[in-house]
Amino acid sequence: MNDLSIRTVEVTGNAYERGHAYGSATGDLIDDAIAYYQDAFHVQTGMRWNEVKDQAASWLRLCEQHAPDLVTELRGVADGASRDVLELMALNARGEIIYDAGSRLASPYPAIEEDERESTDGCTSFVLTDGASGDGHMYVGQNWDWRAATQKTLVALRIVQDPLPTVIMQVEAGQIGRHGVNSAGIALNANGLGGRFDSTIGLPQTFIRRMVLNQSELPDALNVLARTTPHIAGNAVLSHSSGFSVDLEITPHGIDWIYPEDGLLVHGNHFQGRIPPQLAGRYRPVSVDSLFRVPQATKGLAAVRYAEDRPKALAQVRAAMSDHLGYPESVCTHPDERRPKVRQWATVLSSCVDLTTGDYFVTNGTPCNHEYEQLPWNAFDGPASRHPHFSPVTAIQ
């Protein structure tokens, strides 16, 4: 135990054992998450929980084909939390299930379609590399914007899975993957993009992101993103402790990419590289506030170039990610009281990972009124580490 305000959980063993330990340690939070999504799915789509579980069964079968070890881990989570594995699958495919329901219920007038936004995490991700921070460190992170009611279910999770890299992630309790970093120095931040494509069936984002963080080598991590068909469009910022970073805008049909400019990259919830041809002439950003969140965060993060040490760099990052232009739907998002509580959004967590040292910082809630807290683990402590503080371990291929 520690004095952090966010729950921290560390698990080890084989896939089932890791999952069981995870589920046992977070069973109360998983109960809260399921209770919330039972209500949220019904309010938004009209679906009862048994119908949601029926939908989740198709995702479970697909994931068993492409990531059987992760499904084994998920079954362990379910058993550890004394829940049905289909309930845990629903937590992992919540965006895809909402997206599909939105497609069926979509209005013929795109300007008033709400469901597409509701399936998409509304985040602002950033990279500071190649001198963009005055202390010479590389920083990656994001404001994670999602349903405000889920904030109480968040967990900082460390998964020791030798010979695969050790992974540290920020997740909703019960999820198998989301944003994080591994001991090979590979970091992943992600944002929703939206855009209706077709009925192609693809993997849920939670599984894809964990598959990325399970890789020891940068090319393998890129291959997961470039070669795996997702069900919904998403943005992935893939970074490496060497200083390299690339942003991939990924759709069920293909990808585009962006590199940092002068060491700084910021991405929101709209296509910034290229509007996919499938959406040409009809594209509407899934979150219009992304159009000002990106330049505001970029302007704020530019000040980190003049930070003389890490405390000042972190303070500048926190200030940039606390920007309130457009409040409540700003870089630092707060609940909009005009919306039903079940559909209110907030920045549920802000993260900043020092990819030079392996230190991981989070705010348990909005960054404007929560300080960055350092997690009790070093990201580079584990297999495939190339950090000078740790002896390198060759992963078994």
Coordinates of C-alpha atoms in Angstrom, one line a residue, residues 26-343:
T26 CA -10.2 -4.4 -7.8
G27 CA -13.4 -6.3 -7.4
D28 CA -15.2 -3.4 -5.7
L29 CA -14.2 -1.0 -8.5
I30 CA -15.3 -3.5 -11.1
D31 CA -18.7 -3.8 -9.4
D32 CA -18.9 0.0 -9.6
A33 CA -17.9 0.1 -13.3
I34 CA -20.5 -2.6 -14.2
A35 CA -23.2 -0.8 -12.3
Y36 CA -22.4 2.5 -14.1
Y37 CA -22.3 0.9 -17.6
Q38 CA -25.5 -1.0 -17.0
D39 CA -27.2 2.4 -16.5
A40 CA -25.2 4.1 -19.2
F41 CA -25.8 1.5 -21.9
H42 CA -29.5 1.5 -21.2
V43 CA -29.8 5.3 -21.2
Q44 CA -27.9 5.7 -24.4
T45 CA -28.9 2.7 -26.5
G46 CA -32.0 1.2 -24.8
M47 CA -30.1 -2.0 -24.4
R48 CA -30.5 -4.1 -21.2
W49 CA -27.4 -5.6 -19.6
N50 CA -28.2 -9.1 -20.9
E51 CA -28.3 -7.6 -24.4
V52 CA -25.0 -5.9 -23.8
K53 CA -23.5 -9.2 -22.7
D54 CA -24.8 -10.9 -25.9
Q55 CA -23.0 -8.2 -27.9
A56 CA -19.9 -8.8 -25.9
A57 CA -19.9 -12.5 -26.7
S58 CA -19.0 -11.8 -30.3
W59 CA -16.0 -9.7 -29.2
L60 CA -14.9 -12.4 -26.9
R61 CA -14.8 -14.9 -29.7
L62 CA -12.9 -12.5 -31.9
C63 CA -10.3 -11.8 -29.2
E64 CA -9.8 -15.5 -28.5
Q65 CA -8.7 -15.9 -32.1
H66 CA -6.3 -13.0 -32.1
A67 CA -5.1 -12.6 -28.5
P68 CA -5.9 -15.9 -26.6
D69 CA -3.5 -15.1 -23.7
L70 CA -5.2 -11.8 -23.1
V71 CA -8.6 -13.6 -23.0
T72 CA -7.1 -16.0 -20.5
E73 CA -6.0 -13.1 -18.4
L74 CA -9.5 -11.5 -18.8
R75 CA -11.1 -14.8 -17.6
G76 CA -8.8 -14.6 -14.5
V77 CA -10.0 -11.0 -13.9
A78 CA -13.6 -12.1 -14.0
D79 CA -13.0 -15.0 -11.6
G80 CA -11.0 -12.9 -9.3
A81 CA -13.8 -10.3 -9.2
S82 CA -16.6 -13.0 -9.0
R83 CA -18.2 -11.7 -12.2
D84 CA -19.2 -13.1 -15.6
V85 CA -16.4 -12.9 -18.2
L86 CA -19.0 -11.4 -20.6
E87 CA -19.4 -8.5 -18.2
L88 CA -15.7 -7.9 -18.2
M89 CA -15.7 -8.1 -22.0
A90 CA -18.4 -5.5 -22.1
L91 CA -16.1 -3.2 -20.1
N92 CA -13.3 -3.8 -22.6
A93 CA -15.5 -3.3 -25.7
R94 CA -17.7 -0.5 -24.3
G95 CA -16.7 1.9 -27.0
E96 CA -17.3 -0.6 -29.8
I97 CA -20.6 -1.7 -28.5
I98 CA -21.8 1.9 -28.1
Y99 CA -20.5 2.7 -31.6
D100 CA -22.4 -0.2 -33.1
A101 CA -25.6 0.7 -31.3
G102 CA -25.1 4.3 -32.5
S103 CA -24.8 3.1 -36.1
R104 CA -28.1 1.3 -35.8
L105 CA -29.9 4.2 -34.2
A106 CA -28.2 6.9 -36.2
S107 CA -30.2 9.9 -37.2
P108 CA -30.3 10.7 -41.0
Y109 CA -29.1 14.2 -39.9
P110 CA -25.4 13.8 -39.0
A111 CA -25.3 17.2 -37.3
I112 CA -27.4 15.9 -34.5
E113 CA -25.8 12.5 -34.0
E114 CA -24.7 12.2 -30.4
D115 CA -23.8 8.5 -30.1
E116 CA -20.6 8.7 -32.1
R117 CA -19.1 11.1 -29.5
E118 CA -20.3 8.9 -26.7
S119 CA -18.3 5.9 -27.9
T120 CA -15.0 7.9 -28.1
D121 CA -12.5 8.8 -25.4
G122 CA -12.0 12.6 -25.7
C123 CA -8.3 13.0 -24.9
T124 CA -5.5 15.4 -25.6
S125 CA -2.2 13.6 -26.0
F126 CA 1.3 15.1 -26.2
V127 CA 5.0 14.4 -26.8
L128 CA 8.0 16.6 -25.8
T129 CA 11.2 15.4 -27.3
D130 CA 14.4 16.6 -29.1
G131 CA 14.9 19.6 -26.9
A132 CA 11.2 20.6 -26.5
S133 CA 11.8 20.4 -22.7
G134 CA 14.4 22.6 -21.2
D135 CA 15.7 19.9 -18.8
G136 CA 16.6 17.7 -21.7
H137 CA 14.1 14.9 -20.8
M138 CA 11.5 13.3 -23.0
Y139 CA 7.9 13.5 -21.8
V140 CA 4.8 11.9 -23.1
G141 CA 1.3 11.9 -21.7
Q142 CA -2.3 13.0 -22.0
N143 CA -5.4 14.3 -20.5
W144 CA -7.8 11.3 -20.4
D145 CA -11.3 12.6 -20.9
W146 CA -14.2 10.1 -20.4
R147 CA -17.4 9.8 -18.5
A148 CA -17.0 11.6 -15.2
A149 CA -18.7 8.8 -13.2
T150 CA -16.0 6.4 -14.2
Q151 CA -13.3 8.4 -12.5
K152 CA -13.7 6.5 -9.2
T153 CA -13.0 3.2 -11.0
L154 CA -9.5 4.1 -12.3
V155 CA -6.5 2.0 -11.4
A156 CA -2.7 2.3 -11.9
L157 CA -1.8 -1.2 -12.9
R158 CA 1.7 -2.9 -13.2
I159 CA 1.8 -6.2 -15.0
V160 CA 4.9 -8.4 -14.6
Q161 CA 4.7 -10.9 -17.4
D162 CA 8.2 -12.3 -18.1
P163 CA 9.6 -12.8 -20.7
L164 CA 7.3 -10.1 -22.1
P165 CA 8.0 -6.5 -21.0
T166 CA 6.6 -5.3 -17.8
V167 CA 3.7 -2.9 -18.4
I168 CA 2.4 0.0 -16.4
M169 CA -1.0 1.3 -17.5
Q170 CA -3.8 3.6 -16.4
V171 CA -7.1 1.8 -16.9
E172 CA -10.7 1.5 -15.8
A173 CA -10.9 -1.4 -13.4
G174 CA -11.4 -4.6 -15.4
Q175 CA -9.9 -3.4 -18.6
I176 CA -7.0 -5.3 -20.1
G177 CA -5.3 -2.4 -21.7
R178 CA -5.4 1.4 -22.4
H179 CA -2.6 3.9 -22.0
G180 CA 0.9 3.3 -20.6
V181 CA 4.5 2.4 -21.0
N182 CA 6.6 -0.8 -20.8
S183 CA 10.1 -1.8 -19.7
A184 CA 11.4 -1.8 -23.2
G185 CA 10.9 2.0 -23.3
I186 CA 7.8 1.9 -25.5
A187 CA 4.9 4.3 -24.5
L188 CA 1.4 4.5 -25.9
N189 CA -1.0 7.3 -25.6
A190 CA -4.3 7.2 -27.4
N191 CA -7.4 9.3 -28.4
G192 CA -10.7 8.5 -30.1
L193 CA -11.3 9.8 -33.6
G194 CA -14.8 8.8 -34.7
G195 CA -16.1 8.7 -38.2
R196 CA -18.5 6.0 -39.5
F197 CA -17.0 3.6 -41.9
D198 CA -18.6 0.2 -42.6
S199 CA -19.6 -3.0 -40.9
T200 CA -16.1 -4.4 -40.8
I201 CA -15.5 -6.3 -37.6
G202 CA -12.2 -5.4 -35.8
L203 CA -10.6 -5.8 -32.5
P204 CA -11.5 -3.6 -29.5
Q205 CA -9.1 -0.8 -28.7
T206 CA -8.3 -2.1 -25.2
F207 CA -6.9 -5.3 -26.7
I208 CA -5.0 -3.6 -29.4
R209 CA -3.3 -1.2 -27.0
R210 CA -2.3 -4.0 -24.7
M211 CA -0.9 -5.9 -27.6
V212 CA 1.2 -2.9 -28.5
L213 CA 2.6 -2.6 -24.9
N214 CA 3.4 -6.3 -24.9
Q215 CA 6.1 -5.7 -27.6
S216 CA 9.8 -5.5 -26.8
E217 CA 10.8 -3.9 -30.1
L218 CA 9.6 -0.6 -31.7
P219 CA 9.0 -2.2 -35.2
D220 CA 6.8 -4.9 -33.6
A221 CA 4.8 -2.3 -31.7
L222 CA 4.3 -0.3 -34.9
N223 CA 3.3 -3.5 -36.7
V224 CA 0.5 -4.1 -34.2
L225 CA -0.9 -0.7 -34.9
A226 CA -0.4 -0.8 -38.7
R227 CA -1.5 -4.4 -39.3
T228 CA -4.3 -4.9 -36.8
T229 CA -7.8 -4.0 -38.0
P230 CA -9.6 -2.0 -35.3
H231 CA -13.4 -1.8 -35.1
I232 CA -13.5 2.0 -34.7
A233 CA -11.1 4.7 -35.7
G234 CA -8.5 5.9 -33.1
N235 CA -5.4 7.9 -32.7
A236 CA -2.2 6.3 -31.3
V237 CA 0.9 8.2 -30.2
L238 CA 3.7 5.7 -30.1
S239 CA 6.9 6.9 -28.4
H240 CA 10.3 5.3 -27.5
S241 CA 12.8 6.2 -24.9
S242 CA 15.4 6.8 -27.6
G243 CA 13.6 10.0 -28.4
F244 CA 11.5 8.8 -31.3
S245 CA 7.8 9.4 -31.6
V246 CA 5.1 9.0 -34.3
D247 CA 1.4 9.7 -34.3
L248 CA -0.8 7.2 -36.2
E249 CA -4.4 8.1 -37.2
I250 CA -5.8 4.6 -37.6
T251 CA -9.1 3.6 -39.2
P252 CA -10.6 0.3 -40.2
H253 CA -9.3 1.0 -43.8
G254 CA -5.8 2.4 -43.3
I255 CA -3.5 4.8 -41.4
D256 CA -1.9 8.2 -41.7
W257 CA 1.0 9.5 -39.6
I258 CA 2.4 12.7 -38.1
Y259 CA 5.8 13.4 -36.6
P260 CA 6.6 16.0 -33.9
E261 CA 7.6 19.5 -35.1
D262 CA 10.5 21.0 -33.2
G263 CA 10.1 18.1 -30.8
L264 CA 6.5 18.9 -29.9
L265 CA 3.4 17.0 -30.9
V266 CA -0.2 17.4 -29.7
H267 CA -3.2 15.4 -30.9
G268 CA -6.8 15.7 -30.0
N269 CA -10.0 14.0 -31.3
H270 CA -10.0 15.1 -35.0
F271 CA -8.1 13.9 -38.0
Q272 CA -5.0 16.2 -38.1
G273 CA -3.0 14.4 -40.8
R274 CA -5.6 13.8 -43.5
I275 CA -9.3 13.2 -43.6
P276 CA -9.8 9.6 -44.7
P277 CA -11.2 9.4 -48.3
Q278 CA -14.2 7.4 -46.9
L279 CA -15.3 10.5 -45.0
A280 CA -14.4 13.1 -47.6
G281 CA -17.2 15.7 -48.0
R282 CA -19.1 14.5 -44.9
Y283 CA -16.6 14.5 -42.1
R284 CA -17.5 16.2 -38.8
P285 CA -15.1 16.1 -35.9
V286 CA -16.3 13.8 -33.2
S287 CA -15.6 16.5 -30.6
V288 CA -15.5 20.0 -32.0
D289 CA -13.7 21.3 -28.9
S290 CA -10.7 19.4 -30.2
L291 CA -10.3 22.1 -32.7
F292 CA -9.2 24.6 -30.0
R293 CA -7.9 22.1 -27.4
V294 CA -5.0 21.2 -29.7
P295 CA -3.7 24.7 -30.3
Q296 CA -4.2 25.7 -26.7
A297 CA -2.3 22.7 -25.4
T298 CA 0.4 23.3 -28.1
K299 CA 0.8 26.9 -27.0
G300 CA 1.0 25.9 -23.3
L301 CA 3.4 23.0 -23.8
A302 CA 5.8 25.3 -25.8
A303 CA 6.7 26.9 -22.5
V304 CA 8.3 23.7 -21.3
R305 CA 11.2 24.4 -23.6
Y306 CA 12.3 27.0 -21.0
A307 CA 12.0 24.8 -17.9
E308 CA 15.4 24.5 -16.1
D309 CA 14.6 21.2 -14.3
R310 CA 12.0 18.5 -14.0
P311 CA 9.9 20.1 -11.3
K312 CA 9.6 23.2 -13.5
A313 CA 8.9 21.1 -16.5
L314 CA 6.1 19.2 -14.7
A315 CA 4.7 22.4 -13.5
Q316 CA 4.5 23.8 -17.0
V317 CA 3.0 20.5 -18.4
R318 CA 0.4 20.7 -15.6
A319 CA -0.4 24.3 -16.4
A320 CA -0.8 23.6 -20.1
M321 CA -3.1 20.6 -19.4
S322 CA -5.1 22.7 -17.0
D323 CA -6.2 25.2 -19.8
H324 CA -9.8 26.2 -19.5
L325 CA -10.6 27.9 -22.8
G326 CA -14.1 26.7 -23.7
Y327 CA -14.9 25.6 -20.2
P328 CA -16.3 23.1 -19.4
E329 CA -15.3 21.3 -22.6
S330 CA -11.7 22.5 -22.5
V331 CA -8.2 20.9 -22.4
C332 CA -9.0 20.3 -18.8
T333 CA -12.6 19.1 -19.1
H334 CA -15.2 19.4 -16.4
P335 CA -18.8 18.0 -16.2
D336 CA -21.3 20.0 -18.2
E337 CA -24.3 20.3 -15.8
R338 CA -26.6 20.7 -18.8
R339 CA -26.2 17.0 -19.6
P340 CA -27.6 14.0 -17.7
K341 CA -25.1 12.8 -15.1
V342 CA -24.7 9.5 -16.8
R343 CA -23.4 11.4 -19.9

